[in-house]
XYZ file of C-alpha atoms in Angstrom:
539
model
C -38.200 221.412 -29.147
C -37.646 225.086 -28.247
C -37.055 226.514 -25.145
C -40.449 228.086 -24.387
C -41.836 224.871 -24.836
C -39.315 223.304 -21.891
C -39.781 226.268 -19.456
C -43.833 224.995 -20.002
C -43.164 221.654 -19.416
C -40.722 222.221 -16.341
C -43.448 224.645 -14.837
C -46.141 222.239 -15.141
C -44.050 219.798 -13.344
C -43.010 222.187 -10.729
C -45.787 222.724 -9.931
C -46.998 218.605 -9.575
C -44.542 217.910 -7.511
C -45.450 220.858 -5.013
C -49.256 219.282 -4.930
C -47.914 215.768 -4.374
C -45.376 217.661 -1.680
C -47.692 219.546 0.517
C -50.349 216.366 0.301
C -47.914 214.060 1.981
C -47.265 216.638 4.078
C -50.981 216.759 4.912
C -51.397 212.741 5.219
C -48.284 212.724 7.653
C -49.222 215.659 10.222
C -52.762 213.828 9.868
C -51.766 210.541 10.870
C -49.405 212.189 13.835
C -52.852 213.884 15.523
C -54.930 210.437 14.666
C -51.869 208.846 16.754
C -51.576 210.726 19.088
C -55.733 210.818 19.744
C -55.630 207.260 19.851
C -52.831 206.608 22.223
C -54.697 208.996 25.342
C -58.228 208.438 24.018
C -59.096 211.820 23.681
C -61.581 212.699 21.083
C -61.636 216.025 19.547
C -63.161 217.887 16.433
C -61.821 221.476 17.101
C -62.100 222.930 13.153
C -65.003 225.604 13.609
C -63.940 228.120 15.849
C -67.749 229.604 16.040
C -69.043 226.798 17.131
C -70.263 226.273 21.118
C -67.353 224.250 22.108
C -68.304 221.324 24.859
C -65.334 219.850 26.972
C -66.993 216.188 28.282
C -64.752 214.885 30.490
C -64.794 211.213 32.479
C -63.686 210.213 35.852
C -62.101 206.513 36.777
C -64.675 203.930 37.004
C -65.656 202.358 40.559
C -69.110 200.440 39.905
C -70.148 197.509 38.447
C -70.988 197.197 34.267
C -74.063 198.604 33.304
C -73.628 201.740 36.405
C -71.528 204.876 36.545
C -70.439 204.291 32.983
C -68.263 207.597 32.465
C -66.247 206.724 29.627
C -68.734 205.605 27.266
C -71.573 207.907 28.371
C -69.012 210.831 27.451
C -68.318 208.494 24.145
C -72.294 208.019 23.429
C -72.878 212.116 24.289
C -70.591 212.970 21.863
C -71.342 210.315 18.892
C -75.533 211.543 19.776
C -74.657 215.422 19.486
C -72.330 214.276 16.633
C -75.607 213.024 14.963
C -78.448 215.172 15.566
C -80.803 217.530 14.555
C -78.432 220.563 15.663
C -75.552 221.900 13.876
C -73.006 224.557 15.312
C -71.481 222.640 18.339
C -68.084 221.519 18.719
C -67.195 218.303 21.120
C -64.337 217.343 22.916
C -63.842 213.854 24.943
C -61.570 213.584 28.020
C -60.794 210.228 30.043
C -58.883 210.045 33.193
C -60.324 213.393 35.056
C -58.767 215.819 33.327
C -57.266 217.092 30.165
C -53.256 216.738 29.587
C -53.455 220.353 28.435
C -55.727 222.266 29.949
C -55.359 225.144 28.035
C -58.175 223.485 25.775
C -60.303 224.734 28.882
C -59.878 228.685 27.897
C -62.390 228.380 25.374
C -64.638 226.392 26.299
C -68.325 227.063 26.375
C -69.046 224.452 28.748
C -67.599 222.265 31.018
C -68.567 218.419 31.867
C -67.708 216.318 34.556
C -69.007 212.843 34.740
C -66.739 210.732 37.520
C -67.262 209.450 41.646
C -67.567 211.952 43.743
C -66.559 211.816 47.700
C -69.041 210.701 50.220
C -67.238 211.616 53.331
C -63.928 208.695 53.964
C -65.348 207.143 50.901
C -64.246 207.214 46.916
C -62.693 210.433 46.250
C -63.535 214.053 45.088
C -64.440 215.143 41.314
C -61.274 215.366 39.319
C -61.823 218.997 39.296
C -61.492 219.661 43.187
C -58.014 220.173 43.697
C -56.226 223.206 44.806
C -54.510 223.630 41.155
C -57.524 222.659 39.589
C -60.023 224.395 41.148
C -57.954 227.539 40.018
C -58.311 226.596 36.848
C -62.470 226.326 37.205
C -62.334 229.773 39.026
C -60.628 231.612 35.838
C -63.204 229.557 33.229
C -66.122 230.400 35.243
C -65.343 233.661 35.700
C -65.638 234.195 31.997
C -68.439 233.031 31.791
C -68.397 230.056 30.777
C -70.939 226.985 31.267
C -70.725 223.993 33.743
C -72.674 220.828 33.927
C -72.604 217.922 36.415
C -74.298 214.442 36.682
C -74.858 211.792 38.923
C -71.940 211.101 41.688
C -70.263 214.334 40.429
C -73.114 216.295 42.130
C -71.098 215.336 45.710
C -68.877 218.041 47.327
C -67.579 218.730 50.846
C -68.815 221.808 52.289
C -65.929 223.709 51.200
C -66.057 222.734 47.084
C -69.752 223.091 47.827
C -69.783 226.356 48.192
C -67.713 226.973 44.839
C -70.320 224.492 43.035
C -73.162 226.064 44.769
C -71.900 229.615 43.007
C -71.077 228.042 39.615
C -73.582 225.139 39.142
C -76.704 226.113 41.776
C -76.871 222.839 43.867
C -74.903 219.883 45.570
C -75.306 216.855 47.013
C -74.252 217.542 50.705
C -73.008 215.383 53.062
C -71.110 217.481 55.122
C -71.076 219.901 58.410
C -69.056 223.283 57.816
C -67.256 221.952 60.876
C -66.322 218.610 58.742
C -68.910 216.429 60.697
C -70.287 213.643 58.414
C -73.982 214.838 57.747
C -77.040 213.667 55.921
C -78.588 216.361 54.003
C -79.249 214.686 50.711
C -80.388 211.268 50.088
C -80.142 208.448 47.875
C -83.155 206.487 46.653
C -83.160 203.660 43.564
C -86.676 203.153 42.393
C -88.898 203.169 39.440
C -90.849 206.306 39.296
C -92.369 209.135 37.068
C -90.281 211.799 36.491
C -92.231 215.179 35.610
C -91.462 218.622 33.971
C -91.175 220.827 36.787
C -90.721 223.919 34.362
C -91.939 223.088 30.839
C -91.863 226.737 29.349
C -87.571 226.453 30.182
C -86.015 225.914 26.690
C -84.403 222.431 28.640
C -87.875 221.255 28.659
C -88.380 221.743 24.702
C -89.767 218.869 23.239
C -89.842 216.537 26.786
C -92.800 214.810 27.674
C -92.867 213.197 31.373
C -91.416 210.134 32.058
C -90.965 206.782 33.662
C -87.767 205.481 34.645
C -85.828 202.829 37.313
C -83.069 204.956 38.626
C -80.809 206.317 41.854
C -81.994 209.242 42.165
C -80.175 211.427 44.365
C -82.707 214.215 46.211
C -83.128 216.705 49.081
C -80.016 218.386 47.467
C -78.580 221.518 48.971
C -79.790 224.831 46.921
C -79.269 228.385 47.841
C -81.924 229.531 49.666
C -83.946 232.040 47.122
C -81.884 231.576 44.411
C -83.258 233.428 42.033
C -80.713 232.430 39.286
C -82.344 228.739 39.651
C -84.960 226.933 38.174
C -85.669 223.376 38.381
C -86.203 220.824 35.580
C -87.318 218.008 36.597
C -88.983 216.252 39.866
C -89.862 213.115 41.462
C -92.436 213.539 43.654
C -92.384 209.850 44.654
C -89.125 210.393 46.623
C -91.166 212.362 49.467
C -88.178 214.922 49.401
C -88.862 218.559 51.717
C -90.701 220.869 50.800
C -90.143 222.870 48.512
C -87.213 221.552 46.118
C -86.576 218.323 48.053
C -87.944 216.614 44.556
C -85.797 218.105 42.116
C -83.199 215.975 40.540
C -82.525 218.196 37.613
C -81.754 222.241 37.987
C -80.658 225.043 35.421
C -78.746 228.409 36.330
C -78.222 231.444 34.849
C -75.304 233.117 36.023
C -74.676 237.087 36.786
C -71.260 236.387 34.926
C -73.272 235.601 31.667
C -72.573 231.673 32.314
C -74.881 228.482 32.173
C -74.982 225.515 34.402
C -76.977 222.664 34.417
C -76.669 219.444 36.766
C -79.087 216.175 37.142
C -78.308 213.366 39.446
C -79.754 211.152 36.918
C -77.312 208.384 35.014
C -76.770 205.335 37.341
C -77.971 203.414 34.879
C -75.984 203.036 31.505
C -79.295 201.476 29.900
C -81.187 204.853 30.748
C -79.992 206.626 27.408
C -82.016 204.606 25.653
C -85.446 206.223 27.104
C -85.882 208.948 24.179
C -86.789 211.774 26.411
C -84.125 211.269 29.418
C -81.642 211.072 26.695
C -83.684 214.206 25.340
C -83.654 216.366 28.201
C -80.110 215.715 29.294
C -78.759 216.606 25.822
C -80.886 220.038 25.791
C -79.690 220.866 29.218
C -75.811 220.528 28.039
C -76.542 222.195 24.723
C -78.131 224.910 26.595
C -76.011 225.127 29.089
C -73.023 225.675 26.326
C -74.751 229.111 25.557
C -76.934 227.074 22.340
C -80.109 227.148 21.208
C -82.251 224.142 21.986
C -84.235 223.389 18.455
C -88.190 223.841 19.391
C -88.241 219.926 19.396
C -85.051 219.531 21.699
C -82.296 217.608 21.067
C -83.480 214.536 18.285
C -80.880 211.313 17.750
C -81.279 207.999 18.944
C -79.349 205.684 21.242
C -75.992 204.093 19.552
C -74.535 200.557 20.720
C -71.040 200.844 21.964
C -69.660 199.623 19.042
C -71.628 201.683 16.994
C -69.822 204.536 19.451
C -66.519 203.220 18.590
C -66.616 203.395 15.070
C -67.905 206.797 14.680
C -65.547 208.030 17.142
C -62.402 206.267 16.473
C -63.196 204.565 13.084
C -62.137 201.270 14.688
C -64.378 197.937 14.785
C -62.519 196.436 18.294
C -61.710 197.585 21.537
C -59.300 195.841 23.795
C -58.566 196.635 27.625
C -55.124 197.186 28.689
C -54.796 197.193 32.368
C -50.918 198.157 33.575
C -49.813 198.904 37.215
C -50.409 202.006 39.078
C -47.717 201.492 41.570
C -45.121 200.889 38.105
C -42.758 203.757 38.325
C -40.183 203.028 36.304
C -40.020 204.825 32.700
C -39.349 201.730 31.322
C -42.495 200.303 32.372
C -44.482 203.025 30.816
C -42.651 203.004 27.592
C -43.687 198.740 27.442
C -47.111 200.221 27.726
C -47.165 202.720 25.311
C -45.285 200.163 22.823
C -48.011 197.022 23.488
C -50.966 200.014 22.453
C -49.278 201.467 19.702
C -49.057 197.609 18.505
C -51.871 196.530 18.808
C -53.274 199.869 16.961
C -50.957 199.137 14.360
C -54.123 197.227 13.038
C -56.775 198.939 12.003
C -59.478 197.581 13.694
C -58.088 198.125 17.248
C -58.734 200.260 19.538
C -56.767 200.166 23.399
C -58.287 201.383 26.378
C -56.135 202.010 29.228
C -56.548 201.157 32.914
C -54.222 201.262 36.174
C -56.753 199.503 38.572
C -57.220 195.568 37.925
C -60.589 195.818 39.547
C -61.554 197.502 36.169
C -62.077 193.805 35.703
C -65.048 193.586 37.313
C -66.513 197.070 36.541
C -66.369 197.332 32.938
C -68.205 195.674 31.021
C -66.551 193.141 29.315
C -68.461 192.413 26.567
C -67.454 195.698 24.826
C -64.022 194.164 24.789
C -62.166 191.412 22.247
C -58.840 190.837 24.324
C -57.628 191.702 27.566
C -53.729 192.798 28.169
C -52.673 192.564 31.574
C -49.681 193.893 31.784
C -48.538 194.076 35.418
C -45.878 193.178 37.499
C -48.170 190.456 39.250
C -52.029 191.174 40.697
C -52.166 192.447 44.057
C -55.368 193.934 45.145
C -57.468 191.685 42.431
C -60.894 190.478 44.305
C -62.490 187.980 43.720
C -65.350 189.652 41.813
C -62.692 190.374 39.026
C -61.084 187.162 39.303
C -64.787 185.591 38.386
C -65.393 188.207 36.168
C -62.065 187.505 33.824
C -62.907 183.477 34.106
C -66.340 184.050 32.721
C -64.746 186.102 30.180
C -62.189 183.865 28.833
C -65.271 181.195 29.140
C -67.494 182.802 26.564
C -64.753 183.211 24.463
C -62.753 186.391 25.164
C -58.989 186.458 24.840
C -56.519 187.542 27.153
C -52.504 188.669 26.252
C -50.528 188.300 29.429
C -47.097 189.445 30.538
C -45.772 186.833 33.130
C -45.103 188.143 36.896
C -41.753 187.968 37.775
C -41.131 187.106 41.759
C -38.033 186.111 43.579
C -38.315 183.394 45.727
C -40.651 185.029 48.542
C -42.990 186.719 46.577
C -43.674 183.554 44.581
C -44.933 181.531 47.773
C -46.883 184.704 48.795
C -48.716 184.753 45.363
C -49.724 180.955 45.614
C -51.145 181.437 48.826
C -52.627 184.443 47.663
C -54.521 182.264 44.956
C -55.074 179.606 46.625
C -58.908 180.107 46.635
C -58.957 180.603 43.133
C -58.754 177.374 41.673
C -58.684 178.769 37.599
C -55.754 180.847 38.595
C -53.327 178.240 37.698
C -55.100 177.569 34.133
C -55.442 180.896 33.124
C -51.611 181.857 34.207
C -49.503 178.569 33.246
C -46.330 179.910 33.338
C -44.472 182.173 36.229
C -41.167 183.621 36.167
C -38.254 183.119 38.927
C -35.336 185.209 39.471
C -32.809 186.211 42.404
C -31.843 189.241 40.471
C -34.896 191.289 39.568
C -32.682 194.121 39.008
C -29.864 192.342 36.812
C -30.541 191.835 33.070
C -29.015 190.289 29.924
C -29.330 190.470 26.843
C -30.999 187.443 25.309
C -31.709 186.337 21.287
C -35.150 185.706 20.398
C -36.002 182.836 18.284
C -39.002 182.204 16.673
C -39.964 178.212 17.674
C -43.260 177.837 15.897
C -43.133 179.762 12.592
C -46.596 178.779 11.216
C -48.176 180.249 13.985
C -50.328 183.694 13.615
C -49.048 184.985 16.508
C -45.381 184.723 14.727
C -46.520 185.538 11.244
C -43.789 188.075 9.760
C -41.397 187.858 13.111
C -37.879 187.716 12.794
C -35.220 187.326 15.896
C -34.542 190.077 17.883
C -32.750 190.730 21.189
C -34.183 191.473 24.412
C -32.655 191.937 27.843
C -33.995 190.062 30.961
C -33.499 189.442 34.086
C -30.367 187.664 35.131
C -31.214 183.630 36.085
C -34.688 183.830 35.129
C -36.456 180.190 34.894
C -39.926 179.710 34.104
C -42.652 177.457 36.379
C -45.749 175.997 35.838
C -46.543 172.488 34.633
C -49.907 173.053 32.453
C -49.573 172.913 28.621
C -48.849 175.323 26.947
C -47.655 175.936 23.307
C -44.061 177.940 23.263
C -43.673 180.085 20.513
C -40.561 181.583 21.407
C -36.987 180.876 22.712
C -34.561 183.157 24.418
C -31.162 181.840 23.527
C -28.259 183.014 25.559
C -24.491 182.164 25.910
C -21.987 180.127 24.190
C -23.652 177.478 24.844
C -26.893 178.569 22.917
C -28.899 177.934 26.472
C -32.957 177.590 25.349
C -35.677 179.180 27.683
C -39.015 179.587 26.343
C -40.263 182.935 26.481
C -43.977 182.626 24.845
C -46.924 180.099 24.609
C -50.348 180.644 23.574
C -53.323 178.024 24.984
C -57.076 177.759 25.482
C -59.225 178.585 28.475
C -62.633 177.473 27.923
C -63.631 179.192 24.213
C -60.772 181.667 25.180
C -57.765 182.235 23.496
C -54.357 183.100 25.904
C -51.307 184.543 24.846
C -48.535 184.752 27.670
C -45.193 185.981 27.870
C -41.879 187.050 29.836
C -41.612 190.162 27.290
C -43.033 192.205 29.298
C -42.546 195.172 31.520
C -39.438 193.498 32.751
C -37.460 193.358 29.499
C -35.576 196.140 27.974
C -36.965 196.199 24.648
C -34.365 196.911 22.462
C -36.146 196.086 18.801
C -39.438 197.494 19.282
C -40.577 196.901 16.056
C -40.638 193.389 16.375
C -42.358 193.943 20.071
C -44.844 195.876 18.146
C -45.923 192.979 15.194
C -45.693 190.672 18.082
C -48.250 192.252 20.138
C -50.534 192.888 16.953
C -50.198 189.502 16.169
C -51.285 188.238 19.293
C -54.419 190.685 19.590
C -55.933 189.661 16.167
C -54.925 185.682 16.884
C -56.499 185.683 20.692
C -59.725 187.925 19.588
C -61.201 185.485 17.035
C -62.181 183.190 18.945
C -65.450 181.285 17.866
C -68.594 182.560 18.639
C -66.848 186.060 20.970
């Protein structure tokens, strides 16, 4: 063989190896950004730079299921833009108020906000009004760029007013420039007909009039003469003043080249599936984003939640992980982070996080294949949640559960807490005691029941918990796993899994209590226990 023929041979392979080399370089920096989407629920698709770029972004929830649905509407508007008839638009999705960096703001073409808005000393302002955030609005605006609001987001003080008034054209005002409690605008929840009140605007492109049940929100405060302003729709049922007391939907053209367009439509969840309020609501972002509405408007159809979720995130389940807002410690957060990543591990799940356990009763639940609470006990929980999780474990939804840990007071205080909720005791059958919340040891854990699912692949591992821990609670339960600790090999169950109606339960002392200190067994446990409590029959 002579040496030209080698140098050939070697190139050729040089080269192979640099293909296979920069494509696993490829697949690992694109499973880091899938990750990392996953774990904060932000959705983006950033890749054409010409496109209009739309920043949707979702307040906390505060209503009941089927009303003020802000994370999936911003879900459903992206996954119906993502699937219509126009092309040229780039989306991104934003939970929690605002966006961990908000540099993705500086070019954005619009601006969404769907979340509560204040109503004097009750729920609290758009995400947007604070003093560092309202900055931020000031420099994007400025610019030029578009801004949309809907529903509750419409409500300001008289002071954010004025900056929405100036960026978006109208509010819903409730307040005195002295800071007296007023009623300017009104609320009304009716069915009524809904007409074009400017049908040449290219918002109204392919919109015929309409009937709909909805809170409509009317009599809102508008710059007198604005001649930047022209309203979209009206509902001259409400018997708002004259003139634009009727108008629950409003574009704006501003002098800074910008777009805005607001509606105080979308109480009701259900509403997107009316083709022409889904219709004129998607126009009026698109053209608010500086886009042109087709001649038609804006054609897709409605998608089911799951439908949503699989486009989105490419996953067939969700589950709802609700932690503790008051849980400072880093350790806490980590336990968090490490049950999601888990229970993501699989590829069907998708986690949704929550800090308020009234979430409960104000998402819907159905959307959902296993509930992790993972608190340090349930203060604050009403009793519309606490009916709300029994029905759901009923019908056959699952539940993963870290135990709450109490010393000796705090246990008597949560029984009496309960005491009204007679399912509390066999949905949580196990409680954990300790003097020593503070005090940990490290502890071996064995597997007790290796057939189960929710043990499939586990091997022992250590975890430290609290010092003279016991566990109460005299319902059955099935343990799966054993802390063993000193010389003596001392046994104290730490797991159990047991029905609740059609629902499967997984509960545990691993929890935000114990210093995790093998987190990849942590991880395949919590997996384990999502896919084994989510199939139950007929969920």
């Amino acid at each position: 063989m002579n040496s030209t023929y080698l140098k050939r041979i070697c190139e050729r392979l040089r080269r192979h190896y640099l293909v296979l080399w920069l494509l696993m370089l490829l697949s690992a920096g694109c499973n880091q950004i899938q990750n990392k989407l996953n774990s904060n629920n932000n959705i983006t698709n950033t890749n054409d730079n010409t496109a209009k770029k739309i920043v949707l972004i979702a307040g906390e929830k505060s209503h009941p299921p089927g009303t003020h649905e802000y994370i999936k509407t911003v879900r459903l508007i992206k996954t119906m833009l993502d699937h219509s008839n126009i092309s040229g638009l780039r989306t991104e999705v934003y939970l929690h108020g605002w966006p961990p960096n908000e540099k993705t703001l500086n070019d954005a073409d619009l601006i969404f906000f769907l979340a509560d808005g204040r109503d004097g000393e009750l729920f609290e302002d758009v995400p947007f009004m604070t003093p560092e955030r309202m900055k931020v609005m000031e420099r994007q605006m400025s610019r030029g760029c578009g801004f949309a609001l809907l529903h509750f987001a419409t409500f300001a003080s008289y002071a954010h007013g004025q900056k929405v008034l100036e960026w978006g054209g109208g509010y819903y005002d409730w307040e005195e420039p002295t800071g007296a409690y007023r009623k300017y605008s009104e609320i009304k929840t009716l069915e009524a007909d809904v007409h074009l009140a400017s049908p040449a605007h290219p918002v109204s492109r392919g919109v015929m009039p309409f009937r709909v049940e909805e809170e409509f929100y009317y009599n809102m405060r508008f710059r007198e003469n604005d001649t930047r302003l022209t309203p979209i729709l009206e509902v001259p049922a409400l018997g708002g003043r004259a003139g634009l007391g009727n108008v629950v939907a409003w574009a704006v053209e501003r002098s800074d080249g910008g777009r805005a367009f607001s509606a105080t439509l979308n109480h009701f969840y259900s509403n997107w599936e009316n083709t022409n309020y889904r219709k004129v609501l998607l126009n009026g972002l698109v053209w608010a984003a500086g886009a042109e509405v087709p001649p038609t408007g804006i054609e897709t159809r409605f998608f089911s939640d799951q439908e949503v979720t699989e486009h989105l995130y490419q996953k067939t389940k969700k589950a709802l992980q609700i932690t503790d807002e008051n849980a400072a410690s880093s350790q806490y957060q980590i336990f968090s982070e490490l049950i999601a990543a888990g229970i993501e591990e699989d590829s069907q799940f998708l986690v949704d996080m929550s800090a308020n356990v009234n979430d409960l009763a104000q998402y819907d639940l159905r959307d959902y294949k296993v509930i992790i609470l993972n608190r340090k006990d349930l203060n604050g929980m009403n009793s519309d949640s606490q009916k709300a999780l029994e029905s759901y474990l009923q019908q056959g939804g699952g539940l993963i559960a870290t135990t709450f840990l109490l010393d000796s007071a705090a246990s008597i205080a949560n029984a009496e807490r309960f005491k009204g909720w007679p399912a509390y005791t066999s949905i949580f059958r196990k409680e954990s005691r300790t003097r020593k919340l503070n005090e940990q040891k490290k502890n071996q854990v064995q597997v007790s029941v290796a057939q189960h699912a929710v043990t499939s692949g586990l091997s022992n591992f250590d975890v430290a918990v609290p010092v003279g821990f016991c566990v109460v609670g005299t319902e059955p339960a099935v343990p799966l796993l054993l802390a063993v600790s000193g010389s003596a090999g001392k046994q104290q169950p730490l797991a159990w899994v047991y029905n609740f109606g059609r629902g499967r339960i997984f509960l545990t002392t691993i929890g935000h209590n114990a210093a995790v200190e093998e987190p990849a067994q942590v991880k395949r446990l919590w997996k384990n226990a999502a896919i084994w409590a989510s199939r139950a029959e007929g969920f």
